[in-house]
CSV table of C-alpha atoms and ligand atoms in Angstrom, one decimal:
chain,number,residue,atom,x,y,z
F,203,MET,CA,0.2,29.8,-30.4
F,204,HIS,CA,2.7,27.0,-31.0
F,205,LEU,CA,5.5,27.4,-28.6
F,206,THR,CA,8.0,24.7,-28.1
F,207,LEU,CA,9.9,24.0,-24.9
F,208,ARG,CA,13.1,24.5,-26.8
F,209,GLN,CA,12.1,28.0,-27.8
F,210,LEU,CA,11.2,28.8,-24.3
F,211,GLN,CA,14.6,27.5,-23.1
F,212,VAL,CA,16.5,29.6,-25.6
F,213,PHE,CA,14.4,32.6,-24.7
F,214,THR,CA,15.0,32.1,-21.0
F,215,THR,CA,18.6,31.8,-21.5
F,216,VAL,CA,18.8,35.1,-23.6
F,217,ALA,CA,16.6,36.9,-21.0
F,218,GLN,CA,18.9,35.7,-18.1
F,219,HIS,CA,22.0,37.0,-19.8
F,220,LEU,CA,20.5,39.8,-21.8
F,221,SER,CA,22.9,38.7,-24.5
F,222,PHE,CA,22.5,36.5,-27.6
F,223,THR,CA,26.2,35.7,-27.6
F,224,ARG,CA,26.3,34.5,-24.1
F,225,ALA,CA,23.1,32.5,-24.4
F,226,ALA,CA,24.5,30.9,-27.6
F,227,GLU,CA,27.7,29.9,-25.5
F,228,ASP,CA,25.6,28.4,-22.8
F,229,LEU,CA,23.4,26.4,-25.2
F,230,TYR,CA,26.2,25.3,-27.5
F,231,LEU,CA,24.5,27.0,-30.4
F,232,THR,CA,25.7,29.6,-33.0
F,233,GLN,CA,24.4,33.1,-32.4
F,234,PRO,CA,22.3,33.1,-35.6
F,235,ALA,CA,20.7,29.9,-34.4
F,236,VAL,CA,19.7,31.6,-31.2
F,237,SER,CA,18.4,34.7,-33.1
F,238,MET,CA,16.4,32.4,-35.3
F,239,GLN,CA,14.7,30.6,-32.4
F,240,ILE,CA,13.8,34.0,-30.8
F,241,LYS,CA,12.5,35.3,-34.1
F,242,GLN,CA,10.2,32.2,-34.5
F,243,LEU,CA,9.0,32.6,-30.9
F,244,GLU,CA,8.2,36.3,-31.5
F,245,ASN,CA,6.3,35.3,-34.7
F,246,ASN,CA,4.3,32.6,-32.8
F,247,ILE,CA,3.4,35.0,-30.0
F,248,GLY,CA,2.9,38.0,-32.3
F,249,LEU,CA,4.7,40.4,-30.1
F,250,PRO,CA,8.4,41.5,-29.9
F,251,LEU,CA,10.2,40.1,-26.8
F,252,PHE,CA,13.5,42.0,-26.9
F,253,GLU,CA,14.4,45.5,-27.9
F,254,GLN,CA,17.9,46.8,-28.7
F,255,LEU,CA,18.8,50.1,-27.1
F,256,GLY,CA,22.2,51.2,-28.1
F,257,LYS,CA,24.5,48.2,-27.5
F,258,LYS,CA,22.3,46.5,-25.0
F,259,ILE,CA,19.2,44.4,-25.4
F,260,HIS,CA,16.2,44.7,-23.0
F,261,LEU,CA,13.1,42.7,-22.4
F,262,THR,CA,9.9,44.3,-23.7
F,263,PRO,CA,6.9,44.3,-21.4
F,264,ALA,CA,5.7,41.0,-23.3
F,265,GLY,CA,9.2,39.6,-22.8
F,266,GLU,CA,9.1,40.4,-19.0
F,267,GLU,CA,5.7,38.5,-18.7
F,268,LEU,CA,6.9,35.6,-20.8
F,269,PHE,CA,10.1,35.4,-18.7
F,270,ARG,CA,8.1,35.2,-15.6
F,271,TYR,CA,5.9,32.4,-17.0
F,272,ALA,CA,8.8,30.6,-18.5
F,273,ARG,CA,10.7,30.5,-15.1
F,274,ASN,CA,7.7,29.0,-13.5
F,275,ILE,CA,7.3,26.4,-16.3
F,276,PHE,CA,10.9,25.3,-15.9
F,277,GLN,CA,10.5,25.2,-12.2
F,278,GLN,CA,7.5,22.9,-12.6
F,279,LEU,CA,9.3,20.8,-15.0
F,280,ASP,CA,12.1,20.3,-12.6
F,281,GLU,CA,9.7,19.4,-9.8
F,282,MET,CA,8.0,17.0,-12.3
F,283,GLU,CA,11.4,15.3,-13.1
F,284,GLN,CA,12.0,14.9,-9.4
F,285,VAL,CA,8.7,13.4,-8.7
F,286,MET,CA,8.9,11.0,-11.6
F,287,GLU,CA,12.3,9.9,-10.4
F,288,ARG,CA,11.0,9.3,-6.9
F,289,LEU,CA,7.9,7.6,-8.3
F,290,LYS,CA,10.3,5.3,-10.2
F,291,GLY,CA,12.3,4.5,-7.1
F,292,GLY,CA,9.2,3.7,-5.1
F,293,GLN,CA,9.8,6.6,-2.7
F,294,THR,CA,6.6,8.3,-3.3
F,295,GLY,CA,3.0,7.7,-4.6
F,296,GLN,CA,-0.2,6.2,-3.4
F,297,LEU,CA,-0.9,2.8,-2.1
F,298,ASP,CA,-4.4,1.3,-2.0
F,299,ILE,CA,-4.4,-1.8,0.1
F,300,SER,CA,-6.9,-4.0,1.9
F,301,VAL,CA,-6.3,-6.3,4.8
F,302,ALA,CA,-8.4,-9.0,6.5
F,303,THR,CA,-10.3,-7.9,9.6
F,304,THR,CA,-8.1,-10.2,11.5
F,305,ALA,CA,-4.9,-9.1,10.0
F,306,ASN,CA,-5.6,-5.6,11.0
F,307,TYR,CA,-4.3,-6.4,14.5
F,308,PHE,CA,-0.7,-6.5,13.2
F,309,ALA,CA,-1.1,-4.6,9.9
F,310,THR,CA,-1.5,-1.2,11.5
F,311,ARG,CA,1.8,-1.8,13.4
F,312,LEU,CA,3.5,-2.8,10.1
F,313,LEU,CA,1.9,0.4,8.5
F,314,ALA,CA,3.2,2.7,11.2
F,315,GLU,CA,6.7,1.3,10.7
F,316,PHE,CA,6.4,1.6,7.0
F,317,ASN,CA,5.2,5.2,7.4
F,318,ARG,CA,8.2,6.0,9.4
F,319,ASN,CA,10.5,4.8,6.6
F,320,TYR,CA,8.5,6.1,3.6
F,321,SER,CA,6.5,9.1,4.8
F,322,ASP,CA,5.9,10.3,1.2
F,323,ILE,CA,3.8,7.2,0.3
F,324,THR,CA,0.2,7.9,1.0
F,325,ILE,CA,-1.8,4.8,2.1
F,326,LYS,CA,-5.5,4.1,1.8
F,327,LEU,CA,-6.3,1.1,4.0
F,328,ASP,CA,-9.5,-0.9,3.7
F,329,VAL,CA,-10.4,-3.6,6.4
F,330,THR,CA,-12.8,-6.3,5.4
F,331,ASN,CA,-13.4,-10.0,5.9
F,332,ARG,CA,-12.3,-12.7,3.5
F,333,GLY,CA,-15.4,-12.5,1.4
F,334,GLY,CA,-14.8,-8.8,0.9
F,335,LEU,CA,-11.1,-9.4,0.0
F,336,LEU,CA,-12.1,-12.1,-2.5
F,337,ARG,CA,-14.5,-9.7,-4.3
F,338,GLN,CA,-11.8,-7.0,-4.4
F,339,LEU,CA,-9.3,-9.3,-5.9
F,340,GLU,CA,-11.8,-10.4,-8.5
F,341,GLN,CA,-12.5,-6.8,-9.5
F,342,ASN,CA,-8.7,-6.0,-9.3
F,343,GLU,CA,-9.6,-3.0,-7.0
F,344,LYS,CA,-6.5,-2.9,-4.8
F,345,ASP,CA,-2.8,-2.7,-5.2
F,346,LEU,CA,-2.2,-5.4,-2.6
F,347,VAL,CA,-4.2,-7.5,-0.2
F,348,ILE,CA,-3.2,-9.2,3.0
F,349,MET,CA,-5.2,-12.3,3.7
F,350,GLY,CA,-5.2,-15.9,4.9
F,351,ARG,CA,-5.1,-18.9,2.4
F,352,PRO,CA,-5.4,-17.5,-1.1
F,353,PRO,CA,-8.1,-19.0,-3.2
F,354,GLU,CA,-7.0,-21.7,-5.7
F,355,GLN,CA,-9.5,-20.9,-8.4
F,356,MET,CA,-8.0,-17.4,-9.0
F,357,ASP,CA,-4.6,-16.6,-10.7
F,358,LEU,CA,-2.8,-14.9,-7.9
F,359,VAL,CA,0.7,-14.2,-6.7
F,360,ALA,CA,0.7,-14.9,-3.0
F,361,GLU,CA,3.6,-14.8,-0.7
F,362,PRO,CA,3.4,-16.1,2.9
F,363,PHE,CA,5.1,-13.9,5.4
F,364,LEU,CA,3.7,-14.5,8.8
F,365,GLU,CA,2.2,-17.4,10.8
F,366,ASN,CA,-1.4,-17.1,11.8
F,367,PRO,CA,-2.2,-19.7,14.5
F,368,LEU,CA,-5.9,-20.1,15.4
F,369,VAL,CA,-6.6,-20.8,19.1
F,370,ILE,CA,-9.5,-21.7,21.2
F,371,ILE,CA,-10.3,-19.0,23.8
F,372,ALA,CA,-12.3,-19.3,26.9
F,373,ALA,CA,-13.1,-17.2,30.0
F,374,PRO,CA,-10.5,-17.9,32.7
F,375,ASP,CA,-13.2,-19.6,34.9
F,376,HIS,CA,-14.4,-22.0,32.2
F,377,PRO,CA,-14.2,-25.6,33.4
F,378,LEU,CA,-11.8,-26.6,30.6
F,379,ALA,CA,-9.5,-23.8,31.4
F,380,GLY,CA,-6.0,-25.0,32.7
F,381,ARG,CA,-6.5,-28.6,31.5
F,382,ASP,CA,-3.9,-30.1,29.3
F,383,GLY,CA,-4.4,-32.2,26.2
F,384,ILE,CA,-8.2,-31.8,26.0
F,385,PRO,CA,-9.5,-34.3,23.4
F,386,LEU,CA,-11.5,-32.8,20.5
F,387,SER,CA,-14.5,-34.9,21.5
F,388,ALA,CA,-14.8,-32.9,24.7
F,389,LEU,CA,-15.6,-29.8,22.6
F,390,GLN,CA,-18.8,-31.4,21.3
F,391,GLY,CA,-20.8,-30.4,24.5
F,392,GLU,CA,-19.6,-26.9,24.2
F,393,THR,CA,-21.1,-23.8,22.5
F,394,PHE,CA,-19.0,-21.7,20.2
F,395,VAL,CA,-19.3,-18.0,19.5
F,396,VAL,CA,-18.3,-17.8,15.7
F,397,ARG,CA,-17.5,-15.3,13.1
F,398,GLU,CA,-19.7,-14.7,10.0
F,399,GLN,CA,-19.8,-17.1,7.1
F,400,ALA,CA,-17.6,-14.9,4.8
F,401,SER,CA,-14.8,-14.9,7.4
F,402,GLY,CA,-11.5,-16.7,6.7
F,403,THR,CA,-11.3,-17.7,10.4
F,404,ARG,CA,-14.7,-19.2,10.3
F,405,SER,CA,-14.0,-21.3,7.1
F,406,ALA,CA,-10.7,-22.5,8.5
F,407,MET,CA,-12.4,-23.6,11.7
F,408,GLU,CA,-15.2,-25.4,9.8
F,409,ARG,CA,-12.7,-27.2,7.5
F,410,PHE,CA,-10.7,-28.3,10.6
F,411,PHE,CA,-13.7,-29.8,12.3
F,412,SER,CA,-15.5,-31.3,9.4
F,413,SER,CA,-12.3,-33.1,8.3
F,414,ARG,CA,-12.3,-34.7,11.7
F,415,GLY,CA,-15.9,-35.5,11.5
F,416,ILE,CA,-16.9,-33.2,14.4
F,417,THR,CA,-20.0,-31.1,14.3
F,418,LEU,CA,-19.6,-28.0,16.5
F,419,ASN,CA,-22.4,-26.5,18.4
F,420,THR,CA,-22.4,-22.9,17.2
F,421,GLY,CA,-24.2,-20.3,19.2
F,422,MET,CA,-24.1,-16.6,18.3
F,423,GLU,CA,-22.5,-15.3,15.1
F,424,MET,CA,-20.6,-12.1,15.2
F,425,THR,CA,-18.8,-10.0,12.6
F,426,SER,CA,-15.9,-8.8,14.6
F,427,ASN,CA,-13.1,-10.3,16.7
F,428,GLU,CA,-13.7,-7.8,19.3
F,429,ALA,CA,-17.3,-8.9,19.8
F,430,ILE,CA,-16.2,-12.5,20.0
F,431,LYS,CA,-13.7,-11.7,22.7
F,432,GLN,CA,-16.3,-9.8,24.8
F,433,ALA,CA,-18.8,-12.6,24.4
F,434,VAL,CA,-16.3,-15.3,25.5
F,435,GLU,CA,-15.2,-13.2,28.3
F,436,ALA,CA,-18.7,-12.7,29.4
F,437,GLY,CA,-19.2,-16.6,29.4
F,438,LEU,CA,-21.3,-16.9,26.2
F,439,GLY,CA,-19.2,-19.7,25.0
F,440,LEU,CA,-15.8,-20.7,23.6
F,441,GLY,CA,-14.3,-18.9,20.6
F,442,ILE,CA,-11.8,-19.6,17.9
F,443,VAL,CA,-9.7,-16.7,16.8
F,444,SER,CA,-6.3,-15.8,15.5
F,445,ILE,CA,-3.7,-15.4,18.2
F,446,HIS,CA,-2.9,-11.9,16.8
F,447,THR,CA,-6.2,-10.7,18.1
F,448,VAL,CA,-6.0,-11.7,21.7
F,449,ALA,CA,-2.5,-10.7,22.8
F,450,ARG,CA,-3.6,-8.1,25.2
F,451,GLU,CA,-6.5,-10.1,26.8
F,452,LEU,CA,-4.2,-13.1,27.3
F,453,GLN,CA,-1.6,-11.0,28.9
F,454,GLY,CA,-4.2,-9.3,31.1
F,455,GLY,CA,-5.6,-12.6,32.1
F,456,HIS,CA,-9.1,-11.8,30.8
F,457,LEU,CA,-9.1,-14.7,28.5
F,458,VAL,CA,-7.1,-18.0,28.3
F,459,THR,CA,-6.4,-20.4,25.5
F,460,LEU,CA,-7.3,-24.0,25.7
F,461,SER,CA,-4.9,-26.8,25.2
F,462,VAL,CA,-6.9,-28.9,22.8
F,463,GLU,CA,-5.6,-31.7,20.6
F,464,GLY,CA,-4.7,-30.5,17.1
F,465,PHE,CA,-4.6,-26.8,18.2
F,466,PRO,CA,-3.5,-24.3,17.3
F,467,ILE,CA,-4.7,-24.6,13.7
F,468,LEU,CA,-1.7,-23.3,11.8
F,469,ARG,CA,-2.4,-20.8,9.0
F,470,HIS,CA,-0.4,-18.1,7.4
F,471,TRP,CA,-0.8,-14.6,6.3
F,472,TYR,CA,-0.1,-13.8,2.6
F,473,VAL,CA,0.5,-10.7,0.7
F,474,VAL,CA,-1.5,-11.1,-2.5
F,475,HIS,CA,-2.1,-9.6,-5.9
F,476,ARG,CA,-3.5,-10.8,-9.2
F,477,GLN,CA,-1.1,-12.5,-11.6
F,478,GLY,CA,-0.1,-10.1,-14.3
F,479,LYS,CA,-0.9,-7.1,-12.3
F,480,ARG,CA,1.6,-4.3,-12.8
F,481,LEU,CA,2.5,-3.2,-9.3
F,482,SER,CA,3.4,0.4,-8.9
F,483,PRO,CA,6.9,1.0,-7.5
F,484,ALA,CA,5.3,2.2,-4.2
F,485,ALA,CA,3.3,-1.2,-4.0
F,486,GLN,CA,6.5,-3.0,-4.7
F,487,THR,CA,8.3,-1.1,-1.9
F,488,PHE,CA,5.5,-2.0,0.4
F,489,ARG,CA,5.4,-5.6,-0.5
F,490,ASP,CA,9.3,-6.0,-0.1
F,491,PHE,CA,9.0,-4.1,3.2
F,492,ILE,CA,6.4,-6.5,4.5
F,493,LEU,CA,8.3,-9.7,3.4
F,494,GLN,CA,11.4,-8.3,5.1
F,495,GLU,CA,9.9,-6.9,8.3
F,496,ALA,CA,7.7,-9.9,9.2
F,497,ARG,CA,10.6,-12.3,9.4
F,498,PRO,CA,10.4,-15.3,7.0
F,499,MET,CA,9.3,-18.5,8.8
F,500,GLN,CA,9.1,-22.2,8.4
F,501,TYR,CA,5.9,-23.3,6.7
F,502,PRO,CA,4.6,-26.6,8.1
F,503,ALA,CA,2.9,-28.9,5.7
F,504,ARG,CA,-0.6,-28.5,7.4
F,505,GLU,CA,-2.5,-25.5,6.3
F,506,GLY,CA,-5.8,-24.8,7.9
X,242,PGA,P1,-11.1,-13.0,8.6
X,242,PGA,O1,-9.6,-13.2,8.3
X,242,PGA,O2,-11.5,-14.1,9.5
X,242,PGA,O3,-11.1,-11.7,9.4
X,242,PGA,O4,-11.9,-12.9,7.3
X,242,PGA,C1,-9.1,-13.7,7.1
X,242,PGA,C2,-8.5,-15.0,7.2
X,242,PGA,O5,-8.3,-15.5,8.4
X,242,PGA,O6,-8.4,-15.7,6.2
């Protein structure tokens, strides 16, 4: 059966009016052109669709069935058109994003706000460390990635949108707590609870100290910021974390930041995708939203 949408459209119009003449007027066609389309449709289907009783035309049982289907088809087409329009406008669709473990502390708030504004965009969120993000970028697995310092060896589009200061945290009863202008050398006798090797926080911290010729005494290694905070609070050592991760503990007085020379290490969060990637309109909407929401800032020259 080789139906065309045009034939179905002509058929539906005739069926609505039960008149070839009025259908022709509606469709800006001549009446013979309408009759021709119906004839072809009937030939394609192999059944009569209309019957003439006296002056009036009626739908045959096959015509009734076809009318029912045709209405559904046109309703679906209307819906399809609307969805396509909304996809084009970035109002609906799916978003597959990935954020650094540390970025998740503010990313979820941004996502909640985004969801209030664009509730028809479905988001799939993956949370992983820097190593995981680099792999995902390499494989082009995600629409967008939120990470620290984008790698130089990959062709990326990376836009900074928020500062990410790394601070040294300690238990409130730590001997260095409350002291001002602690020299870096004073840290050499301390033990640090650190993130795993593939963490961006960890590599920024290592770059900072090695460029100053300082070797830190690293104790336990942990894959989560939460674990580090607990360990520091329990007195297992000092920690270096993003300020985003400790807002509550600082406010509640469970942890303090140390005032150490050169700190905080200033870093930034970037929204990143591969160069040449064709962002979906939903992804563009999300990127614009982030850049606008997380107020633009001054970017100091030093990048940790
Ligand atoms: P992470 O954060 O330490 O959770 O990997 C990424 C980064 O700070 O670059």
